[in-house]
Amino acid sequence: MTVSYTLRVANARFGGFSALLFRWRGSIYKLLYKELLVFLGLYGILSLTYRILLSPEQKRIYAQVARYCNRSADLIPMSFVLGFYVTQVVNRWWAQYRSIPLPDRLMCVVTATVHGDDERGRTLRRTLLRYANLSSVLVLRSVSTRVLRRFPTIEHVVEAGFMSQEEKQKFESLHSDFNKYWVPCVWFTNLAAQARREGRVRDDIAFGLLLEELNQYRGKCSLLFHYDWISFPLVYTQVVTIAVYSFFAFCIIGRQFLEDPKPPLKGQEGPLGDLDLYVPLTTLLQFFFYAGWLKVGTKRPFGLKVSPGEGNQLVSVSLLSV
Amino acid sequence: MTVSYTLRVANARFGGFSALLFRWRGSIYKLLYKELLVFLGLYGILSLTYRILLSPEQKRIYAQVARYCNRSADLIPMSFVLGFYVTQVVNRWWAQYRSIPLPDRLMCVVTATVHGDDERGRTLRRTLLRYANLSSVLVLRSVSTRVLRRFPTIEHVVEAGFMSQEEKQKFESLHSDFNKYWVPCVWFTNLAAQARREGRVRDDIAFGLLLEELNQYRGKCSLLFHYDWISFPLVYTQVVTIAVYSFFAFCIIGRQFLEDPKPPLKGQEGPLGDLDLYVPLTTLLQFFFYAGWLKVGTKRPFGLKVSPGEGNQLVSVSLLSV
Amino acid sequence: MTVSYTLRVANARFGGFSALLFRWRGSIYKLLYKELLVFLGLYGILSLTYRILLSPEQKRIYAQVARYCNRSADLIPMSFVLGFYVTQVVNRWWAQYRSIPLPDRLMCVVTATVHGDDERGRTLRRTLLRYANLSSVLVLRSVSTRVLRRFPTIEHVVEAGFMSQEEKQKFESLHSDFNKYWVPCVWFTNLAAQARREGRVRDDIAFGLLLEELNQYRGKCSLLFHYDWISFPLVYTQVVTIAVYSFFAFCIIGRQFLEDPKPPLKGQEGPLGDLDLYVPLTTLLQFFFYAGWLKVGTKRPFGLKVSPGEGNQLVSVSLLSV
Amino acid sequence: MTVSYTLRVANARFGGFSALLFRWRGSIYKLLYKELLVFLGLYGILSLTYRILLSPEQKRIYAQVARYCNRSADLIPMSFVLGFYVTQVVNRWWAQYRSIPLPDRLMCVVTATVHGDDERGRTLRRTLLRYANLSSVLVLRSVSTRVLRRFPTIEHVVEAGFMSQEEKQKFESLHSDFNKYWVPCVWFTNLAAQARREGRVRDDIAFGLLLEELNQYRGKCSLLFHYDWISFPLVYTQVVTIAVYSFFAFCIIGRQFLEDPKPPLKGQEGPLGDLDLYVPLTTLLQFFFYAGWLKVGTKRPFGLKVSPGEGNQLVSVSLLSV
Amino acid sequence: MTVSYTLRVANARFGGFSALLFRWRGSIYKLLYKELLVFLGLYGILSLTYRILLSPEQKRIYAQVARYCNRSADLIPMSFVLGFYVTQVVNRWWAQYRSIPLPDRLMCVVTATVHGDDERGRTLRRTLLRYANLSSVLVLRSVSTRVLRRFPTIEHVVEAGFMSQEEKQKFESLHSDFNKYWVPCVWFTNLAAQARREGRVRDDIAFGLLLEELNQYRGKCSLLFHYDWISFPLVYTQVVTIAVYSFFAFCIIGRQFLEDPKPPLKGQEGPLGDLDLYVPLTTLLQFFFYAGWLKVGTKRPFGLKVSPGEGNQLVSVSLLSV
């Protein structure tokens, strides 16, 4: 779920940002704590092994391995790979979000063009909007796991009142390998044409406006569907994932504290050795940066848990207010 | 607040830029002076502690810690993290600014399409524009703290003349978990349809134009609302904040002046030691760059204190001139 | 082919990403395994030569060459060159994908504006859509190798029912050095004008809507054709390819394990030498990053194997549902 | 001023680019020569001071300072800061340029829709276009110093024939804190409505077209005005300026030639010392890159001296040709 | 000329890319071979001078100079400067390409809206399209050297049949400092209005559609003209050119093979010296990357040799098919 935190930032003055650092919901800690535990676990096991089990000769060899890993980690072009990937993914996410079909514009046009205060008029308007909503529900089902959980089968869609039983039969009699979200749009067009014939839609221009608005609505459904269908090339995802995984694998080995092979002679001050911190602080920070960056980029629910909530609520809103 | 300073730059010739450096309002100094004082305070305390309190042996250990921190600071990918974040945020800001609904286009169309120089005609035009303005006020209230401060309750909106008491009741009888900015748009549509029936809007094409313009206006309200509702993912904000904070924490420790552990022997010229500057000049510059970059990126009022002023003024402008 | 893997990611929770790493279809392994074998082969041959065939003096010279190659590899601005190229190519790809003409919007408008439940009405609608589909088939033939394989000649297009024999003659009597995808659009316009004269399209506005929609459809065909016609400048492709090839050539030579020229004296512990890994792990990772990045960027089928499947299915969909 | 130099490049073949290097008008040399003289002056003074005035002990201390400055200069993230800033500014500039309202489209529509070859018809068309031009003159006055210099007061606008005396009074009777560029657009609308009533605009569709075109024209005026009103955040400009200034301050101190503290003993060849170039060639190049980059980015006349020339000429063009 | 090479890539499987490396037409080798020869010549002369003419003392001094140049070359921010420049230029190029006015959309609308199978109808349609084509020829003449070479004077345009002698006189009687590409658009409008009066354009909506399409066509002409008129700021071009030139100047001096100043004593193995390659392989690669990158970016014909071919062919296509 996208978590709204702007209000908190808005009121933030001096130091206000630190408050944001300690939120849990939607935060980086919640996102990463499992991976972090695994990472720390592996690091700790290796650290203990090195300190307790290894003989001095083995430690010497381990130092070679660690040095090799450190140099390797530097050769992985993390910023380049992650920067490209995350920019693409975030832009995609926002474009996807903006292509969620909102029924309010259509609602406005239906209200303005389909006349009649009698039952027939109200039914017409409601049915038209129901078709539009049905179309977006059908798309959202294939795009969002949340909507799919709420409407696991077409039967659930019927129960929720988005479809009548006859419509369901008509819908299911049409066979297509693809999502049939466009079927209710055709129904919409037919019903609108009928309303025009009945004189409920008074003139051709209003009818044209209605069709155009539907076309835009439909275009958004289609775009959303294609964004979902055409994934970002798997190869890039694999490259990024391999890069991040191998970077941290190298870190686990290479960022261990290494004992100085040559202890200073007695009575003589040795050179400044490395600091034994036990916890690899810097590496942990890098873990947060890189793994967090990647995780958000690849978490699909991030992009799409957005839609259901909004979808549902906007759907009901539009039905209420006609 | 966005501060207009282009005029000053325009007249700037040789050296003109230096003048910009000494402005206070909207400047980086005003933005950062509190954080800067904290930073300098912490740095100073640590510096004094090191110089006065620590024993030579402790200084040796501190040198290890400082070296560790310095290396850690280098490992934080500041440019990458900040660059991505700030680019995204600034683009968002500008897109948001451009989606502020300006009533002037709508005003133009209403003037041109709703005829009649009598009282009824004038009332119609004014009411239509009032609805449009009301819609943007409702959105701006939820988006801008300034507008919210001016209109803390719906009652204030009524008092300012954007809504009548009956409209308020109608408005409040509609229940929705969301901002109901779209309700006045529905009223607008209904009133426009009525004007069409009365013949005040002479033909279907003018009516279509009116509806289309309203739809665009409404689209902008909706976009503004969604920009506000869907925050930029919290995780990125946290990653950036952790990066900047930890960078400066490392700097406070690692950029201290360290005494040379081995003073030169008498009669022999020692190697060139580090310069003891007392004030960490370079680090302060980095503080300005990175903290300023981040602060502007995350300061919400930056993006949205823009709107109210403009909103109000344009709102009144459009009411005056119908 | 673009491989949909989002569903798997969606369900991925902890560690879920590792599953993605072991997919074969559409994966980086499938993409690169041949190149990888060549790379490893060359590396191995050189490694064996060095270890077995070279005399100590030759090894000394080889060390010089290797050092030179290593420094050279560092001087190649891989991130810069690849980053620019791949960003451009991926953006192009997505723009191209989005310009694939989908007949569904046009279908919707045709359904709504061309009236008549009799045979003539149905024929009209079907013929109009057939022309639109024919236009996109003609473009896709020149853009996608897959579609071309399915329709190697115009005769195949006729057989598939997209074109009648008379239309084929008319089509072939028009001579042009360019793809004649726009010819069916002209037919469409003529037929629509005729339908307007017959009263099948009831009013001018509907007719205008129809023309506008066709124009957009045609605009997409045209855009797709131009994207294909105007390749990304060859020079950039060559620069990138030279960069990647020479980088790996340098790596094959420079990343070999080199024996320490001065073995430690007896009884004295030598300094930490390099680790002899036999397999150049880091270089392999870089191979995956850089070669994978490039390969995806330049693989044309990646961008366009998309279209045929979709094209065909949507084409049949639109014919079924009129 | 934007200087057209493409023709010269077009004819450039081998070595043709060198010719571009020696142009003065609009060139980097003209842009920077004052700053360059200051920079060289300061560098020279410091150089002389070091070489002549300082004692060996002071030179030793200076060497420390210089080393510190050199390291500091390396820590300033010039590419990051400048890259972000200049990209934003250049994109803004181009967007601004594209939002300059050109009256030619409007002219075309007015010609096509407002009929009548008699005096009245011609007056109508001319007045409509005059209003449109007036609107853009009003915007350009507040945006471009050049246009402002040509029309310092509204009286000058009247004299140039863009406004009649009565219109001026009407214009000035309207009070607003903002630029009133939209007032002539309202006049345009009113006059167009009157022309419609008189039958000069024959049908509603033509009238709608006219209004729509005006709305787009007005939208461009509005956009131009807002681009000017909402400056790019001052903080970024300050950050960039501080970065560039402090970078060059560090360079002046740190890039001086330093004498080798330990002259080689007699009879023994010393190690390779630094080269004493007297003129800091590399630093001068960096000065050109960074200061030129920044200066172009911040020079407002660059962006806006464009408009007046074009504005004026297009304005007169459009009046001539109606 | 833009060279289509996608077909070859499409069929490329394993190793297929290497084929692309050996193409000559439109390739990097053709683009750079002259510059390369100059570069190699200078390098060779300097190399011979160093090896043959210089005394050991002079070689010592040369070594100092070379070291200085090497360090200077590293300080030039090539990636930053080139990256920014080339991205901007390539984006401009593609935007320019997309703004080439293609007459096919207009052709489609003219066919659909201007009725009449008699001579008059055909003449009308042809004349309208001729005007449109004339407009684009006039723009392309000022934008593309190729089109200018084909139509050096207006007389040539008349001869090619785009303009009648009377039209030429009318055209030349209008004086303007600017390209008068918009004049045929005005003629188009007038002729279309006449056709409407004659009833050849049957209804207002069709007429509106026609005007709108013309306006878009004209907008593209205008955009193309402005892209050409407003060059990318000269300062950036100069900065980039200076950067690349000075980089290679430094390389010619600094990347020479330098003899080891201290030959190893007899009987003792010297340290690993540099490898004497005679040909500066790495520098050549960098030459290809950077100079090729720049050259493509600044080659104007690259961007605009595109247009004429296409322009001409599409122009004739549209005339053939009306």
mmCIF file of N, CA, C and O in Angstrom, chain E residues 109-140:
data_model
loop_
_atom_site.group_PDB
_atom_site.id
_atom_site.type_symbol
_atom_site.label_atom_id
_atom_site.label_comp_id
_atom_site.label_asym_id
_atom_site.label_seq_id
_atom_site.Cartn_x
_atom_site.Cartn_y
_atom_site.Cartn_z
ATOM 1 N N VAL E 109 -7.794 13.579 -45.026
ATOM 2 C CA VAL E 109 -8.934 14.432 -44.698
ATOM 3 C C VAL E 109 -9.442 15.156 -45.933
ATOM 4 O O VAL E 109 -10.654 15.276 -46.142
ATOM 5 N N VAL E 110 -8.518 15.613 -46.762
ATOM 6 C CA VAL E 110 -8.947 16.290 -47.986
ATOM 7 C C VAL E 110 -9.775 15.343 -48.848
ATOM 8 O O VAL E 110 -10.854 15.698 -49.332
ATOM 9 N N THR E 111 -9.294 14.129 -49.004
ATOM 10 C CA THR E 111 -10.039 13.137 -49.783
ATOM 11 C C THR E 111 -11.440 12.938 -49.234
ATOM 12 O O THR E 111 -12.406 12.803 -49.980
ATOM 13 N N ALA E 112 -11.553 12.917 -47.927
ATOM 14 C CA ALA E 112 -12.832 12.585 -47.321
ATOM 15 C C ALA E 112 -13.795 13.753 -47.313
ATOM 16 O O ALA E 112 -15.012 13.554 -47.330
ATOM 17 N N THR E 113 -13.280 14.975 -47.289
ATOM 18 C CA THR E 113 -14.205 16.091 -47.098
ATOM 19 C C THR E 113 -14.490 16.891 -48.356
ATOM 20 O O THR E 113 -15.553 17.493 -48.461
ATOM 21 N N VAL E 114 -13.562 16.964 -49.287
ATOM 22 C CA VAL E 114 -13.805 17.736 -50.507
ATOM 23 C C VAL E 114 -14.366 16.796 -51.557
ATOM 24 O O VAL E 114 -13.657 15.939 -52.079
ATOM 25 N N HIS E 115 -15.644 16.943 -51.853
ATOM 26 C CA HIS E 115 -16.319 15.984 -52.721
ATOM 27 C C HIS E 115 -16.243 16.384 -54.186
ATOM 28 O O HIS E 115 -15.797 17.473 -54.526
ATOM 29 N N GLY E 116 -16.763 15.501 -55.024
ATOM 30 C CA GLY E 116 -16.878 15.811 -56.446
ATOM 31 C C GLY E 116 -15.895 15.008 -57.281
ATOM 32 O O GLY E 116 -14.691 15.125 -57.125
ATOM 33 N N ASP E 117 -16.472 14.187 -58.176
ATOM 34 C CA ASP E 117 -15.621 13.371 -59.036
ATOM 35 C C ASP E 117 -15.281 14.067 -60.343
ATOM 36 O O ASP E 117 -14.560 13.540 -61.180
ATOM 37 N N ASP E 118 -15.869 15.244 -60.546
ATOM 38 C CA ASP E 118 -15.613 15.972 -61.794
ATOM 39 C C ASP E 118 -14.247 16.645 -61.754
ATOM 40 O O ASP E 118 -13.513 16.541 -60.763
ATOM 41 N N GLU E 119 -13.940 17.346 -62.851
ATOM 42 C CA GLU E 119 -12.634 17.976 -62.964
ATOM 43 C C GLU E 119 -12.403 18.986 -61.838
ATOM 44 O O GLU E 119 -11.349 19.011 -61.206
ATOM 45 N N ARG E 120 -13.440 19.805 -61.599
ATOM 46 C CA ARG E 120 -13.315 20.843 -60.582
ATOM 47 C C ARG E 120 -12.950 20.242 -59.212
ATOM 48 O O ARG E 120 -12.056 20.721 -58.517
ATOM 49 N N GLY E 121 -13.654 19.147 -58.864
ATOM 50 C CA GLY E 121 -13.366 18.510 -57.581
ATOM 51 C C GLY E 121 -11.926 18.038 -57.516
ATOM 52 O O GLY E 121 -11.212 18.281 -56.528
ATOM 53 N N ARG E 122 -11.492 17.380 -58.607
ATOM 54 C CA ARG E 122 -10.129 16.871 -58.595
ATOM 55 C C ARG E 122 -9.114 18.010 -58.489
ATOM 56 O O ARG E 122 -8.145 17.935 -57.768
ATOM 57 N N THR E 123 -9.396 19.094 -59.244
ATOM 58 C CA THR E 123 -8.481 20.241 -59.204
ATOM 59 C C THR E 123 -8.414 20.824 -57.791
ATOM 60 O O THR E 123 -7.325 21.133 -57.281
ATOM 61 N N LEU E 124 -9.559 20.952 -57.200
ATOM 62 C CA LEU E 124 -9.585 21.491 -55.841
ATOM 63 C C LEU E 124 -8.682 20.667 -54.913
ATOM 64 O O LEU E 124 -7.810 21.205 -54.213
ATOM 65 N N ARG E 125 -8.918 19.387 -54.899
ATOM 66 C CA ARG E 125 -8.164 18.509 -54.003
ATOM 67 C C ARG E 125 -6.668 18.621 -54.278
ATOM 68 O O ARG E 125 -5.847 18.739 -53.371
ATOM 69 N N ARG E 126 -6.331 18.564 -55.596
ATOM 70 C CA ARG E 126 -4.911 18.623 -55.939
ATOM 71 C C ARG E 126 -4.286 19.952 -55.517
ATOM 72 O O ARG E 126 -3.149 19.999 -55.037
ATOM 73 N N THR E 127 -5.042 21.038 -55.726
ATOM 74 C CA THR E 127 -4.480 22.347 -55.391
ATOM 75 C C THR E 127 -4.280 22.469 -53.884
ATOM 76 O O THR E 127 -3.245 22.968 -53.411
ATOM 77 N N LEU E 128 -5.254 21.979 -53.137
ATOM 78 C CA LEU E 128 -5.108 22.050 -51.680
ATOM 79 C C LEU E 128 -3.842 21.317 -51.241
ATOM 80 O O LEU E 128 -3.030 21.852 -50.481
ATOM 81 N N LEU E 129 -3.667 20.112 -51.745
ATOM 82 C CA LEU E 129 -2.500 19.342 -51.339
ATOM 83 C C LEU E 129 -1.221 19.978 -51.858
ATOM 84 O O LEU E 129 -0.192 19.940 -51.200
ATOM 85 N N ARG E 130 -1.313 20.573 -53.081
ATOM 86 C CA ARG E 130 -0.136 21.251 -53.600
ATOM 87 C C ARG E 130 0.302 22.368 -52.662
ATOM 88 O O ARG E 130 1.493 22.531 -52.381
ATOM 89 N N TYR E 131 -0.670 23.116 -52.146
ATOM 90 C CA TYR E 131 -0.327 24.182 -51.218
ATOM 91 C C TYR E 131 0.373 23.616 -49.976
ATOM 92 O O TYR E 131 1.375 24.154 -49.502
ATOM 93 N N ALA E 132 -0.192 22.532 -49.466
ATOM 94 C CA ALA E 132 0.404 21.937 -48.270
ATOM 95 C C ALA E 132 1.839 21.505 -48.558
ATOM 96 O O ALA E 132 2.775 21.802 -47.796
ATOM 97 N N ASN E 133 2.019 20.829 -49.691
ATOM 98 C CA ASN E 133 3.370 20.387 -50.030
ATOM 99 C C ASN E 133 4.299 21.571 -50.236
ATOM 100 O O ASN E 133 5.457 21.548 -49.813
ATOM 101 N N LEU E 134 3.788 22.591 -50.884
ATOM 102 C CA LEU E 134 4.596 23.789 -51.121
ATOM 103 C C LEU E 134 5.098 24.345 -49.795
ATOM 104 O O LEU E 134 6.268 24.713 -49.652
ATOM 105 N N SER E 135 4.213 24.382 -48.831
ATOM 106 C CA SER E 135 4.584 24.892 -47.516
ATOM 107 C C SER E 135 5.742 24.093 -46.934
ATOM 108 O O SER E 135 6.728 24.662 -46.444
ATOM 109 N N SER E 136 5.637 22.776 -47.020
ATOM 110 C CA SER E 136 6.721 21.983 -46.420
ATOM 111 C C SER E 136 8.000 22.089 -47.247
ATOM 112 O O SER E 136 9.101 22.089 -46.697
ATOM 113 N N VAL E 137 7.874 22.225 -48.576
ATOM 114 C CA VAL E 137 9.084 22.407 -49.379
ATOM 115 C C VAL E 137 9.789 23.694 -48.971
ATOM 116 O O VAL E 137 11.014 23.734 -48.812
ATOM 117 N N LEU E 138 8.999 24.746 -48.729
ATOM 118 C CA LEU E 138 9.609 26.025 -48.344
ATOM 119 C C LEU E 138 10.338 25.909 -47.013
ATOM 120 O O LEU E 138 11.422 26.474 -46.823
ATOM 121 N N VAL E 139 9.741 25.198 -46.097
ATOM 122 C CA VAL E 139 10.430 25.017 -44.810
ATOM 123 C C VAL E 139 11.669 24.150 -44.993
ATOM 124 O O VAL E 139 12.757 24.494 -44.518
ATOM 125 N N LEU E 140 11.508 23.047 -45.703
ATOM 126 C CA LEU E 140 12.635 22.125 -45.840
ATOM 127 C C LEU E 140 13.811 22.780 -46.563
ATOM 128 O O LEU E 140 14.962 22.479 -46.279
#
